[in-house]
XYZ file of N, CA and C in Angstrom:
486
model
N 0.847 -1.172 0.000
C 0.000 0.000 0.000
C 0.888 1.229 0.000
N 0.640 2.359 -1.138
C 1.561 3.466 -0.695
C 0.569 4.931 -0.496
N 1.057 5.267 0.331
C 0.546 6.081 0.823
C 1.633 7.608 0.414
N 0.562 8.903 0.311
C 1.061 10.227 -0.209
C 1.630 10.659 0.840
N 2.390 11.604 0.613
C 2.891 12.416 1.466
C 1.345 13.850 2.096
N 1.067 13.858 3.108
C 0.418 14.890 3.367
C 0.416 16.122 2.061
N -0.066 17.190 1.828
C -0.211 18.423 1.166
C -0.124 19.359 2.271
N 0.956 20.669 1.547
C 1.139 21.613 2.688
C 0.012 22.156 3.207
N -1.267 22.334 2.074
C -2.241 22.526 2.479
C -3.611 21.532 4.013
N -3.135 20.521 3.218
C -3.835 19.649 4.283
C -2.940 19.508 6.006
N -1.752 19.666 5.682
C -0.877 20.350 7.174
C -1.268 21.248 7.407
N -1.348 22.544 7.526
C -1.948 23.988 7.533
C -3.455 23.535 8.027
N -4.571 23.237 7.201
C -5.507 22.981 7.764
C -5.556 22.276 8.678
N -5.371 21.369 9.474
C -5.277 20.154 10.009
C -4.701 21.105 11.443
N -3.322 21.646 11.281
C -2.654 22.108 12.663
C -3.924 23.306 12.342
N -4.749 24.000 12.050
C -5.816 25.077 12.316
C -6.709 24.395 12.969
N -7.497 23.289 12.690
C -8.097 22.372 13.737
C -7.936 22.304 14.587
N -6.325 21.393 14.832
C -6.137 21.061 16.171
C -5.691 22.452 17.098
N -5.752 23.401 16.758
C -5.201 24.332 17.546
C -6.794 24.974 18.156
N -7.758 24.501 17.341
C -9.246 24.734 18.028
C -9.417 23.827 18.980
N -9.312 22.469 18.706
C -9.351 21.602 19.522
C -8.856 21.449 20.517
N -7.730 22.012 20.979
C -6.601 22.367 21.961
C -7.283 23.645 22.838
N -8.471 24.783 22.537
C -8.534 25.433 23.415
C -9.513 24.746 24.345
N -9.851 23.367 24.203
C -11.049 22.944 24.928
C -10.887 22.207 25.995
N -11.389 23.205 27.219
C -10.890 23.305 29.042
C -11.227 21.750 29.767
N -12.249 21.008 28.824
C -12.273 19.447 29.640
C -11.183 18.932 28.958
N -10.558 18.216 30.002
C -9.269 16.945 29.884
C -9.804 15.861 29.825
N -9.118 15.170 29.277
C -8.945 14.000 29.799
C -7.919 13.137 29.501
N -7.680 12.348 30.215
C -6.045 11.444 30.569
C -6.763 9.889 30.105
N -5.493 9.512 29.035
C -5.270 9.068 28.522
C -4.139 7.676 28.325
N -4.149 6.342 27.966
C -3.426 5.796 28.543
C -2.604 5.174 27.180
N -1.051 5.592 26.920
C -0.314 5.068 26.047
C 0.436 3.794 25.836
N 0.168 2.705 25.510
C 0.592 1.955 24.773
C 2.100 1.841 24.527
N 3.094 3.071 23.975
C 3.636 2.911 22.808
C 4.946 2.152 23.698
N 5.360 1.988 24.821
C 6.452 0.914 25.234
C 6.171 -0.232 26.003
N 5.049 -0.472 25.188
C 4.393 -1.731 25.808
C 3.971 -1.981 26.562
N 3.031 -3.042 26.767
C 1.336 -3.194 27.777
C 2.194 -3.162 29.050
N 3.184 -3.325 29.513
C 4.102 -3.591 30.634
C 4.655 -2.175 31.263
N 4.613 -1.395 30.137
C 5.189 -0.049 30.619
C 4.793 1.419 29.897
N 2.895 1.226 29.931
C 2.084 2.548 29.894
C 2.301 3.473 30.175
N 2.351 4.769 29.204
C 2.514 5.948 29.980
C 1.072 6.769 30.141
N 0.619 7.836 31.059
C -0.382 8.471 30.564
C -0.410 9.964 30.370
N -1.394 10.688 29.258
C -0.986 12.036 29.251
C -2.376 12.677 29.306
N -2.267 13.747 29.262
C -3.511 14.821 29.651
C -4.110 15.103 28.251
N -4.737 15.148 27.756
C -5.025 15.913 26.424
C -6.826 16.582 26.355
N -6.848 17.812 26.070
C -7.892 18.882 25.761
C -9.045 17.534 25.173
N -10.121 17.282 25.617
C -11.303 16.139 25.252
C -11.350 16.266 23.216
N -11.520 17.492 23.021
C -11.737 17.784 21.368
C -10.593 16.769 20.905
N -9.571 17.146 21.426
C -8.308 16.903 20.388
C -8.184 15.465 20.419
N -8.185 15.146 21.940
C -8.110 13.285 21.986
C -9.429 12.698 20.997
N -10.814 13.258 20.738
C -11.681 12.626 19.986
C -11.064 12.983 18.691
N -10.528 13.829 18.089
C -10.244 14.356 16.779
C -8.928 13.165 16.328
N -8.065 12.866 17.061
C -7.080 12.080 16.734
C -7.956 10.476 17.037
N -8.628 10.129 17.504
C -9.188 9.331 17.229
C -9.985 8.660 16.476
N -10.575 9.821 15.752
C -11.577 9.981 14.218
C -10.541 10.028 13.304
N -9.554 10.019 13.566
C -8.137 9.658 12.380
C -7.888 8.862 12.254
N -7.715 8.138 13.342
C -7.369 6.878 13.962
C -8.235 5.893 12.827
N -9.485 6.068 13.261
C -10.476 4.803 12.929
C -10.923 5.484 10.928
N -10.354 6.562 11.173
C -10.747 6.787 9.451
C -9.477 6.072 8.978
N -8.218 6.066 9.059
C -7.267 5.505 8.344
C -7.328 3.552 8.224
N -8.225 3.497 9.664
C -8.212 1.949 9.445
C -9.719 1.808 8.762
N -10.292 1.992 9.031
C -11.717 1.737 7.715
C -11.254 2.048 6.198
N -11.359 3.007 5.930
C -10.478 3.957 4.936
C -8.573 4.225 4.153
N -8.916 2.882 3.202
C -7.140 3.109 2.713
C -7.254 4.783 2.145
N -6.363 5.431 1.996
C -5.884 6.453 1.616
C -7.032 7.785 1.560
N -8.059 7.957 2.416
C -9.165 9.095 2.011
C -8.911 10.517 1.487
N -9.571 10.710 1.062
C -9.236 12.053 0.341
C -9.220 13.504 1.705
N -8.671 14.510 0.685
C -8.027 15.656 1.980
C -9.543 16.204 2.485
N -10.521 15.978 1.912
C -11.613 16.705 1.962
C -12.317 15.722 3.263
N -12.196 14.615 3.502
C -12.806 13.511 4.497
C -11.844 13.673 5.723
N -10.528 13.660 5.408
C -9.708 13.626 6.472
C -9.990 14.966 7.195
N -10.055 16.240 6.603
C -10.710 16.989 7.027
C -11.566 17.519 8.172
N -12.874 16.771 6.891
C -13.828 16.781 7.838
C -13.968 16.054 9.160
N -13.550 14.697 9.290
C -12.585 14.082 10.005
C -12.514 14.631 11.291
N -11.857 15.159 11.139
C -10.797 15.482 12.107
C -11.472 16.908 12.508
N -12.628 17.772 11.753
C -12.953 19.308 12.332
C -14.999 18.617 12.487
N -15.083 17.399 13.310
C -16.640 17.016 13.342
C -16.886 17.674 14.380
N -16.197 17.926 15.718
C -16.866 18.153 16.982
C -15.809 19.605 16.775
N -15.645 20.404 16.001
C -14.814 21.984 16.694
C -16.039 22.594 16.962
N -15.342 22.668 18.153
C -15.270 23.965 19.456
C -16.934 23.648 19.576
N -17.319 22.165 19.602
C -18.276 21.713 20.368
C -18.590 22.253 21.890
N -17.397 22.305 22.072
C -17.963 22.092 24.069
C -18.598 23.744 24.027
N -18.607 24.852 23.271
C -18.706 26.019 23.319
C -20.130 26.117 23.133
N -21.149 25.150 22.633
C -22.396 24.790 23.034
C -22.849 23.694 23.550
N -23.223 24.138 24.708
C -23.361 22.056 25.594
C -24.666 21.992 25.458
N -24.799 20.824 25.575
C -26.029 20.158 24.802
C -27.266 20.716 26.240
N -26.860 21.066 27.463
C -27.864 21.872 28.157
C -28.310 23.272 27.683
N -27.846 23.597 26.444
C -28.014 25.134 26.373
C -29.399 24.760 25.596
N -29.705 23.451 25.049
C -31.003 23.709 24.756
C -31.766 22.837 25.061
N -33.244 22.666 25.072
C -34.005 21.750 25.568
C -33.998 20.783 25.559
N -34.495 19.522 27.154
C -33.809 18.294 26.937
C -34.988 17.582 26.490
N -35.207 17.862 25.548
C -36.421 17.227 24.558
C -35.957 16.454 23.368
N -36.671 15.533 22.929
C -35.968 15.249 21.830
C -36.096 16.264 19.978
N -36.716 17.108 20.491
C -36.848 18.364 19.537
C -35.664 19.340 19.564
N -35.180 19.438 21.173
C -33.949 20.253 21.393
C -33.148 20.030 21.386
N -32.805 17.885 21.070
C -31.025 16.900 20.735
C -31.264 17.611 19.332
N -32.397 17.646 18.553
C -32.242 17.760 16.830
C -32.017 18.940 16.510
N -32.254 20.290 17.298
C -31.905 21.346 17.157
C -30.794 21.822 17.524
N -30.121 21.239 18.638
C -29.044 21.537 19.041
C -27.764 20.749 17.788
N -28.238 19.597 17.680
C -27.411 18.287 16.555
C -27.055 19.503 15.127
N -28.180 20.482 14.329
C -28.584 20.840 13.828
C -27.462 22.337 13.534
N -28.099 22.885 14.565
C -27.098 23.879 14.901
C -25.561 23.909 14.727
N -24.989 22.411 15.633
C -23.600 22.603 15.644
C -23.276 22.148 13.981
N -23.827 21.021 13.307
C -23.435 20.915 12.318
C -23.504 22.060 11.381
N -23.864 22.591 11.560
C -23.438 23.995 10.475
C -22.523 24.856 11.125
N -22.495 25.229 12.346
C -21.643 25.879 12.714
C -20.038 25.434 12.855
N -19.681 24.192 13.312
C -18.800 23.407 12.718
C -18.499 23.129 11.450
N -19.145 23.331 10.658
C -18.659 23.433 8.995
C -18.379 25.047 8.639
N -19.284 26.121 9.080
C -18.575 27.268 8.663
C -17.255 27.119 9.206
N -16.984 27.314 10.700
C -16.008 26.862 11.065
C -14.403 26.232 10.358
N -14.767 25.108 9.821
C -13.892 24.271 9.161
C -13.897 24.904 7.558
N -15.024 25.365 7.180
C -14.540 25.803 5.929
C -13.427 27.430 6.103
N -13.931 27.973 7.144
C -13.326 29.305 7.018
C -11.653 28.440 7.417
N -11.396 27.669 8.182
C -9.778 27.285 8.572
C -9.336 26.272 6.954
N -9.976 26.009 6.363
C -9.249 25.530 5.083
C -9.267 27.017 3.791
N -10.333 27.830 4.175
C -9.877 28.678 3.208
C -8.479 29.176 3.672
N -8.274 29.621 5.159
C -6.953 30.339 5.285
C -5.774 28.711 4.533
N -6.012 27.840 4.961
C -4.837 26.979 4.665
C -4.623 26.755 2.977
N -5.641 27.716 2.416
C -4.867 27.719 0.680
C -5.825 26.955 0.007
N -7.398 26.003 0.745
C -8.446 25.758 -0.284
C -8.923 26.487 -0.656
N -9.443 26.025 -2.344
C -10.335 26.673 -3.062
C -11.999 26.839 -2.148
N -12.762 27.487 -2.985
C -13.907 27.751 -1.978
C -14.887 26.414 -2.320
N -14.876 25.884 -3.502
C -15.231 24.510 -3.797
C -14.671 23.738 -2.702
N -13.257 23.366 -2.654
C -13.055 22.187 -2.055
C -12.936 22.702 -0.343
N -13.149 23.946 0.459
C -13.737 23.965 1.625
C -15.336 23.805 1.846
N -15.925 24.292 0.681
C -17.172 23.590 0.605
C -17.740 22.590 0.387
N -16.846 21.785 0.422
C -17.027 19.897 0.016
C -16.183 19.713 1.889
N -15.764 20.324 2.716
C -15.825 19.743 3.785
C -16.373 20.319 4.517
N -17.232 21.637 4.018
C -18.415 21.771 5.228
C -19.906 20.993 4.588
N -19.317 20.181 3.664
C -20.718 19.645 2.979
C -20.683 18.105 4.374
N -19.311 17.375 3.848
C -19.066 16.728 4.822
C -19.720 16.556 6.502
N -19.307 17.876 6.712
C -19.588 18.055 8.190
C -21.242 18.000 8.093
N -21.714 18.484 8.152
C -22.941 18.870 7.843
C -23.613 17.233 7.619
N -22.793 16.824 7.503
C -23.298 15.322 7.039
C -24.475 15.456 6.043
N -24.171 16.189 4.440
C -25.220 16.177 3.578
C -25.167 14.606 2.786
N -26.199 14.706 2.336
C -26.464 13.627 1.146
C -26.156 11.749 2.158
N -25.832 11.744 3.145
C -26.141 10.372 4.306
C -26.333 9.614 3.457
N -25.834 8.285 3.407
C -26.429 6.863 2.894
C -26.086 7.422 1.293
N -26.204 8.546 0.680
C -26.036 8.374 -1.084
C -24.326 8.884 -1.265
N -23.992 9.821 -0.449
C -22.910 10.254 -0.446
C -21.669 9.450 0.216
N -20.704 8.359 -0.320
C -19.795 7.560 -0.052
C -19.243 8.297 1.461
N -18.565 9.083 1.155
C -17.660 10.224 1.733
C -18.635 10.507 3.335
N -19.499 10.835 3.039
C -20.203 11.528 4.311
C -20.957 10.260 5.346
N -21.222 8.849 4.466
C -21.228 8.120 4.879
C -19.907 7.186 5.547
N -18.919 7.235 5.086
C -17.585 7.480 6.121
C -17.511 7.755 7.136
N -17.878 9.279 7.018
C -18.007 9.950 8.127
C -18.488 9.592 9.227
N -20.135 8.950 9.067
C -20.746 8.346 9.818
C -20.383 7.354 10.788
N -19.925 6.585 10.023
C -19.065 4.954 10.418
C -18.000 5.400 11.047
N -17.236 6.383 10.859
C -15.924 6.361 11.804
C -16.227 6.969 12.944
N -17.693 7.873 12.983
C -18.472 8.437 14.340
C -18.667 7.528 15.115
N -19.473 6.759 14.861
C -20.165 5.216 15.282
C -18.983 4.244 16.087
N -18.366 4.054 15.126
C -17.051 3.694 15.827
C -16.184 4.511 17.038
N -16.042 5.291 16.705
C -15.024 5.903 18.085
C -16.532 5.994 19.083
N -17.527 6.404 18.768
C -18.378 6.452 19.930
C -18.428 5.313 20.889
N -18.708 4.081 19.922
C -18.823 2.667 20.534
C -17.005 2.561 21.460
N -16.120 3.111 20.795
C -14.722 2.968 21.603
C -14.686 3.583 22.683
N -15.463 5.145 22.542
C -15.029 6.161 23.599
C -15.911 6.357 24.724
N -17.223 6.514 24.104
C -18.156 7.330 24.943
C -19.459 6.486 24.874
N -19.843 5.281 24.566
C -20.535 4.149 25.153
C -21.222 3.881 26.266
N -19.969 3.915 27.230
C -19.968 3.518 28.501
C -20.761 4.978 29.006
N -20.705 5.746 28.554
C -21.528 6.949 29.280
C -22.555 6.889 29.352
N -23.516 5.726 28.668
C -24.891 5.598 28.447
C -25.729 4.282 28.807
C-alpha cells in the first residue's frame, strides 16, 4: 500500500483544527501503549483533540488512503463543540435535533473558514463543510464514512456513558 505524502495545504488545515481543539478546558487522561502493555505511559489531552485524533485513527483503518476533503472533515466534526453544551437547549428530543442541527453547520462554517486560510479553493472547503454537515447520508460515499468512523469511536469512547 503506498501512501502520499500529506499536502502543505492539508498540514496547515489540520494544525488550524487542532489548535481549536486544543482550546477545549475538559481533559482527559489518557493511557499510552507505545512501550508496551508492561510499561504505559499516561498524558492529559484537551477532550476535542483526543476525539479528533481518534476519528483519524479509525478513518485511516476503515479507509485506505481518504481524500483531503474527508480527512478533514474528520478530524474538524466536533470543533469547538464544548462552546455549546447540549444543556443550552431543551432536553427534549426536539432540542437533541436542534441543538445536533445547529452545531453541524456551525462546525462546517467553522472548518470551511480554517481551510480557506490553509490555501483551499472555496469549492473544495465547501465539500468539507458539505461533509460536516453530514449532507447527502447513505447516497454520499464520503459523508457516509463519516458516519461509520463516528459510530465507531463512539462505541470505543463514549458508550460507557450511556
Amino acid at each position: 500500500m503506498t501512501t502520499t505524502a500529506p499536502s502543505d495545504k492539508l498540514t496547515k488545515a489540520l494544525s488550524l483544527i487542532d489548535e481549536a481543539h486544543a482550546q477545549d478546558p475538559r481533559l482527559t487522561t489518557i493511557t499510552i501503549a507505545d512501550n508496551g502493555p508492561e510499561n504505559p505511559t499516561t498524558t492529559t489531552l484537551p477532550y476535542e483533540l483526543h476525539y479528533a485524533n481518534k476519528m483519524t485513527t479509525y478513518l485511516h483503518k476503515h479507509t485506505p488512503n481518504p481524500s483531503e476533503p474527508l480527512q478533514l472533515a474528520i478530524r474538524a466534526q466536533h470543533l469547538k463543540r464544548w462552546e455549546v453544551p447540549r444543556d443550552s437547549y431543551p432536553a427534549t428530543k426536539a432540542g437533541y435535533y436542534s441543538w445536533r442541527t445547529y452545531l453541524a453547520k456551525r462546525q462546517a462554517e467553522l472548518a470551511e473558514r480554517m481551510c480557506l486560510e490553509a490555501g483551499y479553493s472555496g469549492p473544495e472547503a465547501e465539500r468539507v463543510g458539505a461533509l460536516v454537515r453530514k449532507e447527502d447520508l447513505r447516497k454520499d460515499e464520503e459523508t457516509q464514512v463519516l458516519e461509520d468512523v463516528a459510530c465507531l469511536v463512539f462505541l470505543d469512547d463514549q458508550s460507557w456513558g450511556f
